[in-house]
CSV table of C-alpha atoms in Angstrom, one decimal:
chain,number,residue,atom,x,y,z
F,24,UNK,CA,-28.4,49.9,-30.8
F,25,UNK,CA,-29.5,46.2,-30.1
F,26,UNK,CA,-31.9,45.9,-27.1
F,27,UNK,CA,-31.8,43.5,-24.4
F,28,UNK,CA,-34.0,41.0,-25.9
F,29,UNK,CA,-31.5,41.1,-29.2
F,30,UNK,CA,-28.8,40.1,-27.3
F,31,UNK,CA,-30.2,37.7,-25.2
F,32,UNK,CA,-31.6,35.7,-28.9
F,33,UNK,CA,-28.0,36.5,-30.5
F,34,UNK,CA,-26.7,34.4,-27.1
F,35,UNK,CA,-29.2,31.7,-27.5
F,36,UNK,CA,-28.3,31.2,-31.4
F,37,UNK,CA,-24.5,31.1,-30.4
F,38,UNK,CA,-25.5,28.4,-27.4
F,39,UNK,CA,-27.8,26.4,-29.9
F,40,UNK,CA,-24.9,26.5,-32.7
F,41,UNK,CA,-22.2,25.5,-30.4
F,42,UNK,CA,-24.2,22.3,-29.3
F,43,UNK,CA,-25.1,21.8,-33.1
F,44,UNK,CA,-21.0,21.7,-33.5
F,45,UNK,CA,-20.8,19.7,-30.4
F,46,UNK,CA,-23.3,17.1,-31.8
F,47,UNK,CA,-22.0,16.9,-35.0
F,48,UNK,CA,-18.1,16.6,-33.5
F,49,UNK,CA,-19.5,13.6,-31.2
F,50,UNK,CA,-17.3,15.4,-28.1
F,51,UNK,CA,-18.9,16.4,-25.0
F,52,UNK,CA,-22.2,14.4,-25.4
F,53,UNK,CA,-23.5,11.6,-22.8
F,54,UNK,CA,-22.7,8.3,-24.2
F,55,UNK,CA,-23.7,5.0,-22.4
F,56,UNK,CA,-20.8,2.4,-22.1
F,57,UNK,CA,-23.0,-0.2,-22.4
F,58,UNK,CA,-25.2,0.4,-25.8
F,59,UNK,CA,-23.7,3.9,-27.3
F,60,UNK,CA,-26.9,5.2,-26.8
F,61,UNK,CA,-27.4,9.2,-26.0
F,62,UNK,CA,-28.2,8.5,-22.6
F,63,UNK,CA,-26.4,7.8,-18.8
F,64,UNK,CA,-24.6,4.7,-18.2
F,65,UNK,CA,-27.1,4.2,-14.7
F,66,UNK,CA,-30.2,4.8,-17.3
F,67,UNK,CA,-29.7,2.4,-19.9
F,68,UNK,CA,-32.4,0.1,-21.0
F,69,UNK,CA,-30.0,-2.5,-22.0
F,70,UNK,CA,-28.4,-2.7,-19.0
F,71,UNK,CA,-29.7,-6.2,-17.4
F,72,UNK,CA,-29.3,-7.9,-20.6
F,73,UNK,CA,-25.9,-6.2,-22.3
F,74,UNK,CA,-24.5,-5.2,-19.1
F,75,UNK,CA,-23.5,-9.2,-18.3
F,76,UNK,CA,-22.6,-9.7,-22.1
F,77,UNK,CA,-20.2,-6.9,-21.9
F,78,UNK,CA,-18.7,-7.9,-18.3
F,79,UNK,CA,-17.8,-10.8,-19.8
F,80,UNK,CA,-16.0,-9.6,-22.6
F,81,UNK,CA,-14.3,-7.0,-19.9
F,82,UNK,CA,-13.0,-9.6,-17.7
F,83,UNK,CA,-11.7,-11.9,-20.6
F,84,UNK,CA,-9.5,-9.0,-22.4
F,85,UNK,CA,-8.5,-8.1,-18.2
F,86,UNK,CA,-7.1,-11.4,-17.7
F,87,UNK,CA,-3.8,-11.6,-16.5
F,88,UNK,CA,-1.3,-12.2,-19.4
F,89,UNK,CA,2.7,-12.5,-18.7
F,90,UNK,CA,4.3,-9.2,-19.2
F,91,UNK,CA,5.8,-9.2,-22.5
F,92,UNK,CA,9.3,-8.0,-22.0
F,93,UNK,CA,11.7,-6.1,-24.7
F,94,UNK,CA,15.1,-7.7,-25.3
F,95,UNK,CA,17.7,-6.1,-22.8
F,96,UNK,CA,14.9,-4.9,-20.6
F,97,UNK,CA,16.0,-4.5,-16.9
F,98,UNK,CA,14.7,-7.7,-14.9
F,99,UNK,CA,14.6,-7.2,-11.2
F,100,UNK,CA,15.9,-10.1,-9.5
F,101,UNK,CA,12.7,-11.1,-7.6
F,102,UNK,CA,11.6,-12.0,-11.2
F,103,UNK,CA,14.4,-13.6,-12.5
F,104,UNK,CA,13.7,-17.5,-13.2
F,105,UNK,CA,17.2,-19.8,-12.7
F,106,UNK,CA,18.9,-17.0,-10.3
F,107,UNK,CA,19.5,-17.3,-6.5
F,108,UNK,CA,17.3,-14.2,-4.6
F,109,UNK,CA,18.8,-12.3,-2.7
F,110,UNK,CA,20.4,-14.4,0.0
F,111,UNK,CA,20.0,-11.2,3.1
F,112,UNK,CA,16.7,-10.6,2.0
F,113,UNK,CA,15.7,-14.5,2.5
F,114,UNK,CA,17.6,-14.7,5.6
F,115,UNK,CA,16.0,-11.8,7.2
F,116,UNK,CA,12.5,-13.3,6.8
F,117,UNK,CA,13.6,-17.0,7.9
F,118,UNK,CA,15.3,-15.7,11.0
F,119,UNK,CA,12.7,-15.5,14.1
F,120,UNK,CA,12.4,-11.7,14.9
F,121,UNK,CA,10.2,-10.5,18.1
F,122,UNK,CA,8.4,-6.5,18.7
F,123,UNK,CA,8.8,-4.5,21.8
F,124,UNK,CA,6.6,-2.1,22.1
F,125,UNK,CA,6.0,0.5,25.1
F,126,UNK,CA,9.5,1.5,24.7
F,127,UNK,CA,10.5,4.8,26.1
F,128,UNK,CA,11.5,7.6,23.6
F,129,UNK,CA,14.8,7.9,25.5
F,130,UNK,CA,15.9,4.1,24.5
F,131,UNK,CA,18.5,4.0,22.2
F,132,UNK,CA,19.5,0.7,20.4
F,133,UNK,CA,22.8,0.4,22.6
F,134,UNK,CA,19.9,-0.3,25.4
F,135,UNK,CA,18.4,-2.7,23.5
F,136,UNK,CA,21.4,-4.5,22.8
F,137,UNK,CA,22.4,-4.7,26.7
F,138,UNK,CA,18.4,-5.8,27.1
F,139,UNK,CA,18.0,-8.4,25.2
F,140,UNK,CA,21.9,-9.6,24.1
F,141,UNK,CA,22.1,-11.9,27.3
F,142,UNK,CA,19.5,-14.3,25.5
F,143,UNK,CA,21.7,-15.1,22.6
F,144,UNK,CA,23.4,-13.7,19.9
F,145,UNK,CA,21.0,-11.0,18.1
F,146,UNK,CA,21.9,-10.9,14.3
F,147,UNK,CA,19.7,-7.3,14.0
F,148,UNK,CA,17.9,-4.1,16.1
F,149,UNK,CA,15.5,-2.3,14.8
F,150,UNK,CA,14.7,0.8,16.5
F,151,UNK,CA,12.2,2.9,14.8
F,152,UNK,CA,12.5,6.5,15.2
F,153,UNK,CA,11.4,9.7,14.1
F,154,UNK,CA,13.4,11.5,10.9
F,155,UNK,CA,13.4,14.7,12.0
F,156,UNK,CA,13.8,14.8,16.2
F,157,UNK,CA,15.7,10.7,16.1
F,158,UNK,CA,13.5,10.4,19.2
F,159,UNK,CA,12.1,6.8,19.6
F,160,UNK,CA,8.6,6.1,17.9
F,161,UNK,CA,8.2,3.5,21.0
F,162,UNK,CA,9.3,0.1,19.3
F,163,UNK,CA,11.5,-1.9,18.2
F,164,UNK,CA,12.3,-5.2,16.0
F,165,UNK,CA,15.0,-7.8,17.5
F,166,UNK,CA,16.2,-10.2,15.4
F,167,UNK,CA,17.6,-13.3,16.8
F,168,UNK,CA,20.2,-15.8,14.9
F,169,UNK,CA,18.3,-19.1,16.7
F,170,UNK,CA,14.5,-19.5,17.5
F,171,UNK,CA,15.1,-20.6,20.9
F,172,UNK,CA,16.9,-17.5,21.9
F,173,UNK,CA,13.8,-15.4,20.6
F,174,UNK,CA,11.2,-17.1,22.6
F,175,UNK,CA,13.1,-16.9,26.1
F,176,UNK,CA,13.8,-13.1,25.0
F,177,UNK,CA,9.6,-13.5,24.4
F,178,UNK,CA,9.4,-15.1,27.4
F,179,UNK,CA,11.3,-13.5,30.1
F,180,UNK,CA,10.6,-9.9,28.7
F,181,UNK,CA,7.4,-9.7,27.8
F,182,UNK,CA,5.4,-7.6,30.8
F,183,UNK,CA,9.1,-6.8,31.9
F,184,UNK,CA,9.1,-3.6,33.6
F,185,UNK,CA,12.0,-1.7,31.7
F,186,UNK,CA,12.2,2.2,33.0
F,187,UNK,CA,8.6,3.4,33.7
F,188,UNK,CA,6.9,1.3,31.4
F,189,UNK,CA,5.8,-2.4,31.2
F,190,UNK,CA,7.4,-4.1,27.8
F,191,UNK,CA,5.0,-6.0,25.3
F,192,UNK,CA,6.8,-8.2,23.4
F,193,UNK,CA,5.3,-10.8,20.5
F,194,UNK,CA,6.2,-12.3,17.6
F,195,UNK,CA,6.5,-10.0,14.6
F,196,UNK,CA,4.7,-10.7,11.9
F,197,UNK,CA,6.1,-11.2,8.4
F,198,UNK,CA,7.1,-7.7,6.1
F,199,UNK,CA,4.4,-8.8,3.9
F,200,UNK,CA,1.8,-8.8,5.7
C-alpha cells in the first residue's frame, strides 16, 4: 500500500515531468513580445530601448496598403472607381431633412404628413417606431424636396404645441455622423 507521502512525491514527479515536457515543447511558457525572454511582457528589461524599435517596425508592416482584390471578386459600388453611386443614396443626403422630437407615441406618419405638408412638398417621413408594439419611439425625420420649405417647417414648428407636447425641431445631422 503506498502511503500518503508516496503519492503526494508520485504527484509532484508527474507535475515536474509535465513542465519538463512543457519546457521542452516551448507551449504554455511566458514569453516577452518584446525580447523572447522567459519573462512578462510588463517586466522586460528591454523594454525602453527595444520597445520603440519594435513599435516602429509594428506600425510600418500596419500601414494601410490597398486591398488586393482576386479577379471576379464582388466590388460593392461605393468602391467602384468610373461608376455613378447610387443616385437615391446621394439624393437623400443632399436633400435638407429636419427631426421632431417630443412626438406622441399615438402619431402616425399620416399626422406627420398633414403637419408639416402645407410647407412644401416633402420627398420622405421617417417615423421611427418600435418592432415589436409599432408604437412611436417619439421622433421623426422629414425630408423636404427644397431647403426653404425645411426651414419655415424649422421655423414655424419648432416649440409648436402639437397634442400635449411642445415639438423640438432642428436640423438633422448627416447618417454619418
Amino acid at each position: 500500500l503506498a502511503t500518503k507521502k508516496d503519492q503526494q512525491e508520485k504527484k509532484e514527479d508527474d507535475v515536474a515531468e509535465k513542465m519538463a515536457k512543457l519546457k521542452a515543447s516551448g507551449q504554455g511558457m511566458v514569453v516577452c513580445r518584446i525580447c523572447k525572454g522567459p519573462h512578462w511582457t510588463k517586466q522586460c528589461p528591454y523594454k525602453d530601448t527595444l520597445g520603440v524599435a519594435l513599435d516602429v517596425q509594428q506600425e510600418e508592416a500596419n500601414a494601410v496598403k490597398p486591398p488586393v482584390r482576386a479577379p471576379g471578386a464582388y466590388v460593392p459600388p461605393s468602391i467602384r472607381k468610373g461608376e455613378p453611386q447610387d443616385s437615391q443614396t446621394r439624393q437623400r443626403d443632399e436633400n435638407p431633412t429636419i427631426r421632431v422630437s417630443n412626438l406622441a407615441e399615438e402619431t402616425s406618419e399620416k399626422d406627420l404628413q398633414d403637419l408639416f405638408k402645407p410647407f412644401g412638398p416633402v420627398s420622405r417621413i421617417y417615423l421611427a417606431k418600435d418592432k415589436n408594439t409599432g408604437i412611436s419611439k417619439g421622433f421623426a425625420y422629414i425630408t423636404y424636396n427644397r431647403r426653404e420649405s425645411a426651414e419655415t417647417a424649422l421655423q414655424t414648428l419648432h416649440r409648436y404645441r402639437y397634442g400635449h407636447l411642445i415639438l423640438q425641431v432642428e436640423w438633422a445631422k448627416p447618417s454619418g455622423s
